[in-house]
Amino acid sequence: MTAIVLVHGLWADGSAWSETITALRALGHEPVAAQLPLDSMEGDVAAVRRVLSTVDGPVLLVGWSYGGAVITNAAVGQGHVKALAYIAAFAPDQGESVRDLAHRRPGSALPEHLKVTDDGHSYIDRPAYGKVVAADADAARIALAAAVQKFPRLGIDSAPSGTPAWREVPSHYLVATQDRALPAATQRELADRMGAQTTEWDTGHGPMYAHPQDLADYLHTLTKGL
């Protein structure tokens, strides 16, 4: 069966996928979630490639939010990665950064709720985590996500992307139409640019929090024929 490797975003960790992993296992999969250091894009790409080295192909590589930029680079030269899935994700072209794409359109609630530590790391103000990431998710689940969020190093989003894997690897994009972190209009533009098979859901930035079973079903469908 196709292996599924899941890659989280900024201000999150691999536990973001917990309920989706449980649902995927019930569908017969053995998914693996990468844990990104979030100190540099280079380090995060290396972390995903390390995970990829531990699974047999074919692989569906899934990136959420910033994780989309990571898989865009990590999948290059990985022949057993047969498809990419972007979940409300950044999909930069060569030379572009996550920051470039984040500022392409107004509408994100991130700037007003982003906090910075004295040693140069960032986090989302915990009471506002749901507003930014998944307003339609259960309050208890969001409180947990806010509590375990990672603190990415400032500037990690400014690293320029290399040659994008989506030029060669079949790609899928799940647009979150109620996204308060990455405007849906930007998501649609990115999906169109890379020729992705696009699906739209009326949900916030983090569908793994609000709709984990539906997300598992969606990913399961993408593995068919790989």
Short mmCIF file of C-alpha atoms in Angstrom, two decimals:
data_model
loop_
_atom_site.label_atom_id
_atom_site.label_comp_id
_atom_site.label_asym_id
_atom_site.label_seq_id
_atom_site.Cartn_x
_atom_site.Cartn_y
_atom_site.Cartn_z
CA MET A 1 0.00 0.00 0.00
CA THR A 2 1.13 3.55 -0.69
CA ALA A 3 3.09 5.11 2.17
CA ILE A 4 1.87 8.47 3.43
CA VAL A 5 4.34 10.94 4.93
CA LEU A 6 2.83 13.96 6.68
CA VAL A 7 4.63 17.27 7.18
CA HIS A 8 3.37 19.90 9.62
CA GLY A 9 3.59 23.68 9.43
CA LEU A 10 5.03 26.45 11.56
CA TRP A 11 3.72 26.82 15.13
CA ALA A 12 2.80 23.13 15.17
CA ASP A 13 4.41 19.73 15.47
CA GLY A 14 3.73 16.23 14.22
CA SER A 15 0.89 15.78 16.70
CA ALA A 16 -1.20 18.05 14.48
CA TRP A 17 -1.85 14.89 12.45
CA SER A 18 -2.78 12.64 15.41
CA GLU A 19 -6.46 12.14 14.64
CA THR A 20 -5.79 11.93 10.90
CA ILE A 21 -3.17 9.25 11.52
CA THR A 22 -5.67 7.23 13.56
CA ALA A 23 -8.24 7.54 10.77
CA LEU A 24 -5.70 6.59 8.10
CA ARG A 25 -4.66 3.53 10.08
CA ALA A 26 -8.30 2.43 10.17
CA LEU A 27 -8.22 2.66 6.36
CA GLY A 28 -5.23 0.31 6.24
CA HIS A 29 -2.36 2.81 6.01
CA GLU A 30 0.75 3.15 8.18
CA PRO A 31 1.33 6.91 7.93
CA VAL A 32 4.42 8.62 9.33
CA ALA A 33 4.60 12.24 10.50
CA ALA A 34 7.86 14.15 10.24
CA GLN A 35 9.03 16.34 13.12
CA LEU A 36 10.53 19.55 11.75
CA PRO A 37 13.25 21.32 13.77
CA LEU A 38 12.00 24.69 12.46
CA ASP A 39 15.43 26.27 12.76
CA SER A 40 16.07 26.53 9.01
CA MET A 41 14.42 25.48 5.77
CA GLU A 42 17.51 23.43 4.94
CA GLY A 43 17.21 21.54 8.22
CA ASP A 44 13.51 20.92 7.71
CA VAL A 45 14.07 19.57 4.19
CA ALA A 46 16.75 17.26 5.60
CA ALA A 47 14.35 16.06 8.31
CA VAL A 48 11.72 15.09 5.72
CA ARG A 49 14.27 13.34 3.53
CA ARG A 50 15.39 11.41 6.61
CA VAL A 51 11.84 10.19 7.12
CA LEU A 52 11.50 9.36 3.42
CA SER A 53 14.61 7.17 3.69
CA THR A 54 12.78 4.99 6.22
CA VAL A 55 9.70 4.18 4.15
CA ASP A 56 9.26 2.07 1.06
CA GLY A 57 7.60 3.57 -2.00
CA PRO A 58 5.39 4.56 -3.55
CA VAL A 59 4.92 7.62 -1.32
CA LEU A 60 2.26 10.31 -1.08
CA LEU A 61 4.07 13.27 0.50
CA VAL A 62 1.71 15.66 2.27
CA GLY A 63 2.52 19.20 3.39
CA TRP A 64 0.38 21.54 5.44
CA SER A 65 0.97 25.30 5.46
CA TYR A 66 4.77 25.94 5.65
CA GLY A 67 5.14 22.18 5.24
CA GLY A 68 4.13 22.69 1.62
CA ALA A 69 7.30 24.68 1.00
CA VAL A 70 9.29 21.94 2.72
CA ILE A 71 7.89 19.12 0.56
CA THR A 72 8.36 21.27 -2.55
CA ASN A 73 12.09 20.99 -1.90
CA ALA A 74 12.33 17.67 -0.07
CA ALA A 75 10.72 15.64 -2.87
CA VAL A 76 13.28 16.68 -5.48
CA GLY A 77 15.30 13.63 -6.50
CA GLN A 78 13.19 11.28 -4.39
CA GLY A 79 12.00 8.83 -7.01
CA HIS A 80 9.68 6.93 -4.71
CA VAL A 81 7.59 10.06 -4.07
CA LYS A 82 4.84 9.58 -6.62
CA ALA A 83 2.47 12.40 -5.64
CA LEU A 84 2.37 15.57 -3.55
CA ALA A 85 -0.59 16.82 -1.53
CA TYR A 86 -0.73 20.44 -0.41
CA ILE A 87 -3.14 21.17 2.47
CA ALA A 88 -3.79 24.93 2.60
CA ALA A 89 -0.08 25.10 1.88
CA PHE A 90 2.68 27.27 0.51
CA ALA A 91 3.99 26.05 -2.84
CA PRO A 92 6.84 28.35 -3.85
CA ASP A 93 8.47 28.45 -7.24
CA GLN A 94 12.24 28.62 -7.58
CA GLY A 95 13.64 31.68 -5.80
CA GLU A 96 10.41 32.45 -3.94
CA SER A 97 10.09 32.29 -0.17
CA VAL A 98 7.19 31.53 2.15
CA ARG A 99 7.32 35.18 3.23
CA ASP A 100 6.91 36.31 -0.39
CA LEU A 101 3.76 34.24 -0.75
CA ALA A 102 2.40 35.17 2.68
CA HIS A 103 2.48 38.86 1.78
CA ARG A 104 1.03 38.43 -1.71
CA ARG A 105 -2.49 39.32 -0.54
CA PRO A 106 -4.01 40.91 2.56
CA GLY A 107 -6.40 39.09 4.86
CA SER A 108 -4.21 37.02 7.16
CA ALA A 109 -4.86 37.25 10.90
CA LEU A 110 -1.33 36.10 11.68
CA PRO A 111 0.40 39.49 11.95
CA GLU A 112 -1.80 40.76 14.76
CA HIS A 113 -1.48 37.57 16.83
CA LEU A 114 2.17 36.67 16.29
CA LYS A 115 4.48 37.01 19.30
CA VAL A 116 8.27 37.05 19.41
CA THR A 117 10.50 35.75 22.19
CA ASP A 118 13.59 37.55 23.43
CA ASP A 119 15.85 35.02 21.73
CA GLY A 120 14.37 35.40 18.26
CA HIS A 121 11.65 32.78 17.95
CA SER A 122 7.94 33.23 17.25
CA TYR A 123 4.65 31.77 18.41
CA ILE A 124 0.94 32.41 17.98
CA ASP A 125 -0.73 34.03 20.99
CA ARG A 126 -2.33 30.97 22.57
CA PRO A 127 -5.83 32.44 23.14
CA ALA A 128 -5.95 33.41 19.44
CA TYR A 129 -4.60 30.13 18.06
CA GLY A 130 -8.02 28.89 16.99
CA LYS A 131 -8.94 32.17 15.34
CA VAL A 132 -5.84 32.01 13.18
CA VAL A 133 -5.53 28.28 12.54
CA ALA A 134 -8.91 26.56 12.82
CA ALA A 135 -11.89 28.55 13.97
CA ASP A 136 -14.18 25.64 13.08
CA ALA A 137 -12.35 23.09 15.24
CA ASP A 138 -13.27 21.86 18.71
CA ALA A 139 -12.07 24.26 21.40
CA ALA A 140 -10.38 21.52 23.42
CA ARG A 141 -8.42 20.31 20.38
CA ILE A 142 -7.28 23.82 19.56
CA ALA A 143 -6.21 24.43 23.16
CA LEU A 144 -4.02 21.35 22.90
CA ALA A 145 -2.55 22.48 19.59
CA ALA A 146 -1.80 25.90 21.05
CA ALA A 147 -0.14 24.34 24.08
CA VAL A 148 2.25 22.13 22.07
CA GLN A 149 3.06 24.56 19.25
CA LYS A 150 6.72 24.79 18.30
CA PHE A 151 8.65 28.05 18.23
CA PRO A 152 10.17 28.54 14.76
CA ARG A 153 13.27 30.67 14.42
CA LEU A 154 12.64 34.13 13.01
CA GLY A 155 13.58 34.38 9.33
CA ILE A 156 12.91 30.74 8.52
CA ASP A 157 10.18 31.89 6.14
CA SER A 158 12.56 34.02 4.10
CA ALA A 159 14.67 31.17 2.67
CA PRO A 160 14.41 31.03 -1.14
CA SER A 161 13.05 27.80 -2.56
CA GLY A 162 15.01 25.63 -4.95
CA THR A 163 13.67 23.94 -8.06
CA PRO A 164 10.14 22.84 -7.12
CA ALA A 165 9.24 19.17 -7.13
CA TRP A 166 5.73 20.03 -8.31
CA ARG A 167 7.15 20.68 -11.79
CA GLU A 168 7.75 16.95 -12.14
CA VAL A 169 5.57 15.21 -9.53
CA PRO A 170 1.75 15.04 -9.84
CA SER A 171 0.24 17.39 -7.27
CA HIS A 172 -3.03 17.89 -5.43
CA TYR A 173 -4.16 20.98 -3.54
CA LEU A 174 -6.82 21.29 -0.84
CA VAL A 175 -7.98 24.92 -0.64
CA ALA A 176 -9.40 26.05 2.72
CA THR A 177 -11.91 28.74 1.78
CA GLN A 178 -12.24 30.14 5.34
CA ASP A 179 -8.48 30.34 5.90
CA ARG A 180 -7.34 33.13 8.26
CA ALA A 181 -3.63 32.43 7.84
CA LEU A 182 -3.11 32.00 4.07
CA PRO A 183 -5.82 33.69 2.00
CA ALA A 184 -7.83 31.31 -0.15
CA ALA A 185 -7.21 33.48 -3.21
CA THR A 186 -3.47 32.90 -2.84
CA GLN A 187 -4.05 29.18 -2.41
CA ARG A 188 -6.05 29.04 -5.62
CA GLU A 189 -3.33 30.94 -7.47
CA LEU A 190 -0.64 28.55 -6.26
CA ALA A 191 -2.71 25.49 -7.13
CA ASP A 192 -3.44 26.82 -10.60
CA ARG A 193 0.19 27.72 -11.22
CA MET A 194 1.41 24.21 -10.56
CA GLY A 195 -1.46 22.54 -12.38
CA ALA A 196 -2.63 20.75 -9.27
CA GLN A 197 -5.85 18.78 -9.02
CA THR A 198 -7.75 21.13 -6.73
CA THR A 199 -10.44 20.53 -4.12
CA GLU A 200 -12.08 23.22 -1.99
CA TRP A 201 -13.44 22.83 1.53
CA ASP A 202 -15.36 25.36 3.60
CA THR A 203 -12.92 25.19 6.51
CA GLY A 204 -10.11 27.05 8.21
CA HIS A 205 -6.35 26.79 7.80
CA GLY A 206 -6.05 23.55 9.78
CA PRO A 207 -8.52 20.92 8.48
CA MET A 208 -6.60 18.22 10.36
CA TYR A 209 -7.96 19.79 13.56
CA ALA A 210 -11.53 20.35 12.38
CA HIS A 211 -12.08 17.47 9.94
CA PRO A 212 -9.52 14.71 10.54
CA GLN A 213 -11.70 11.87 9.25
CA ASP A 214 -12.60 13.76 6.08
CA LEU A 215 -8.93 14.59 5.59
CA ALA A 216 -7.96 10.94 6.00
CA ASP A 217 -10.59 9.92 3.44
CA TYR A 218 -9.28 12.58 1.04
CA LEU A 219 -5.68 11.40 1.38
CA HIS A 220 -6.74 7.78 1.05
CA THR A 221 -8.41 8.62 -2.25
CA LEU A 222 -5.22 10.28 -3.50
CA THR A 223 -3.23 7.09 -2.96
CA LYS A 224 -5.34 5.09 -5.37
CA GLY A 225 -3.43 4.23 -8.51
CA LEU A 226 0.01 5.27 -7.19
#
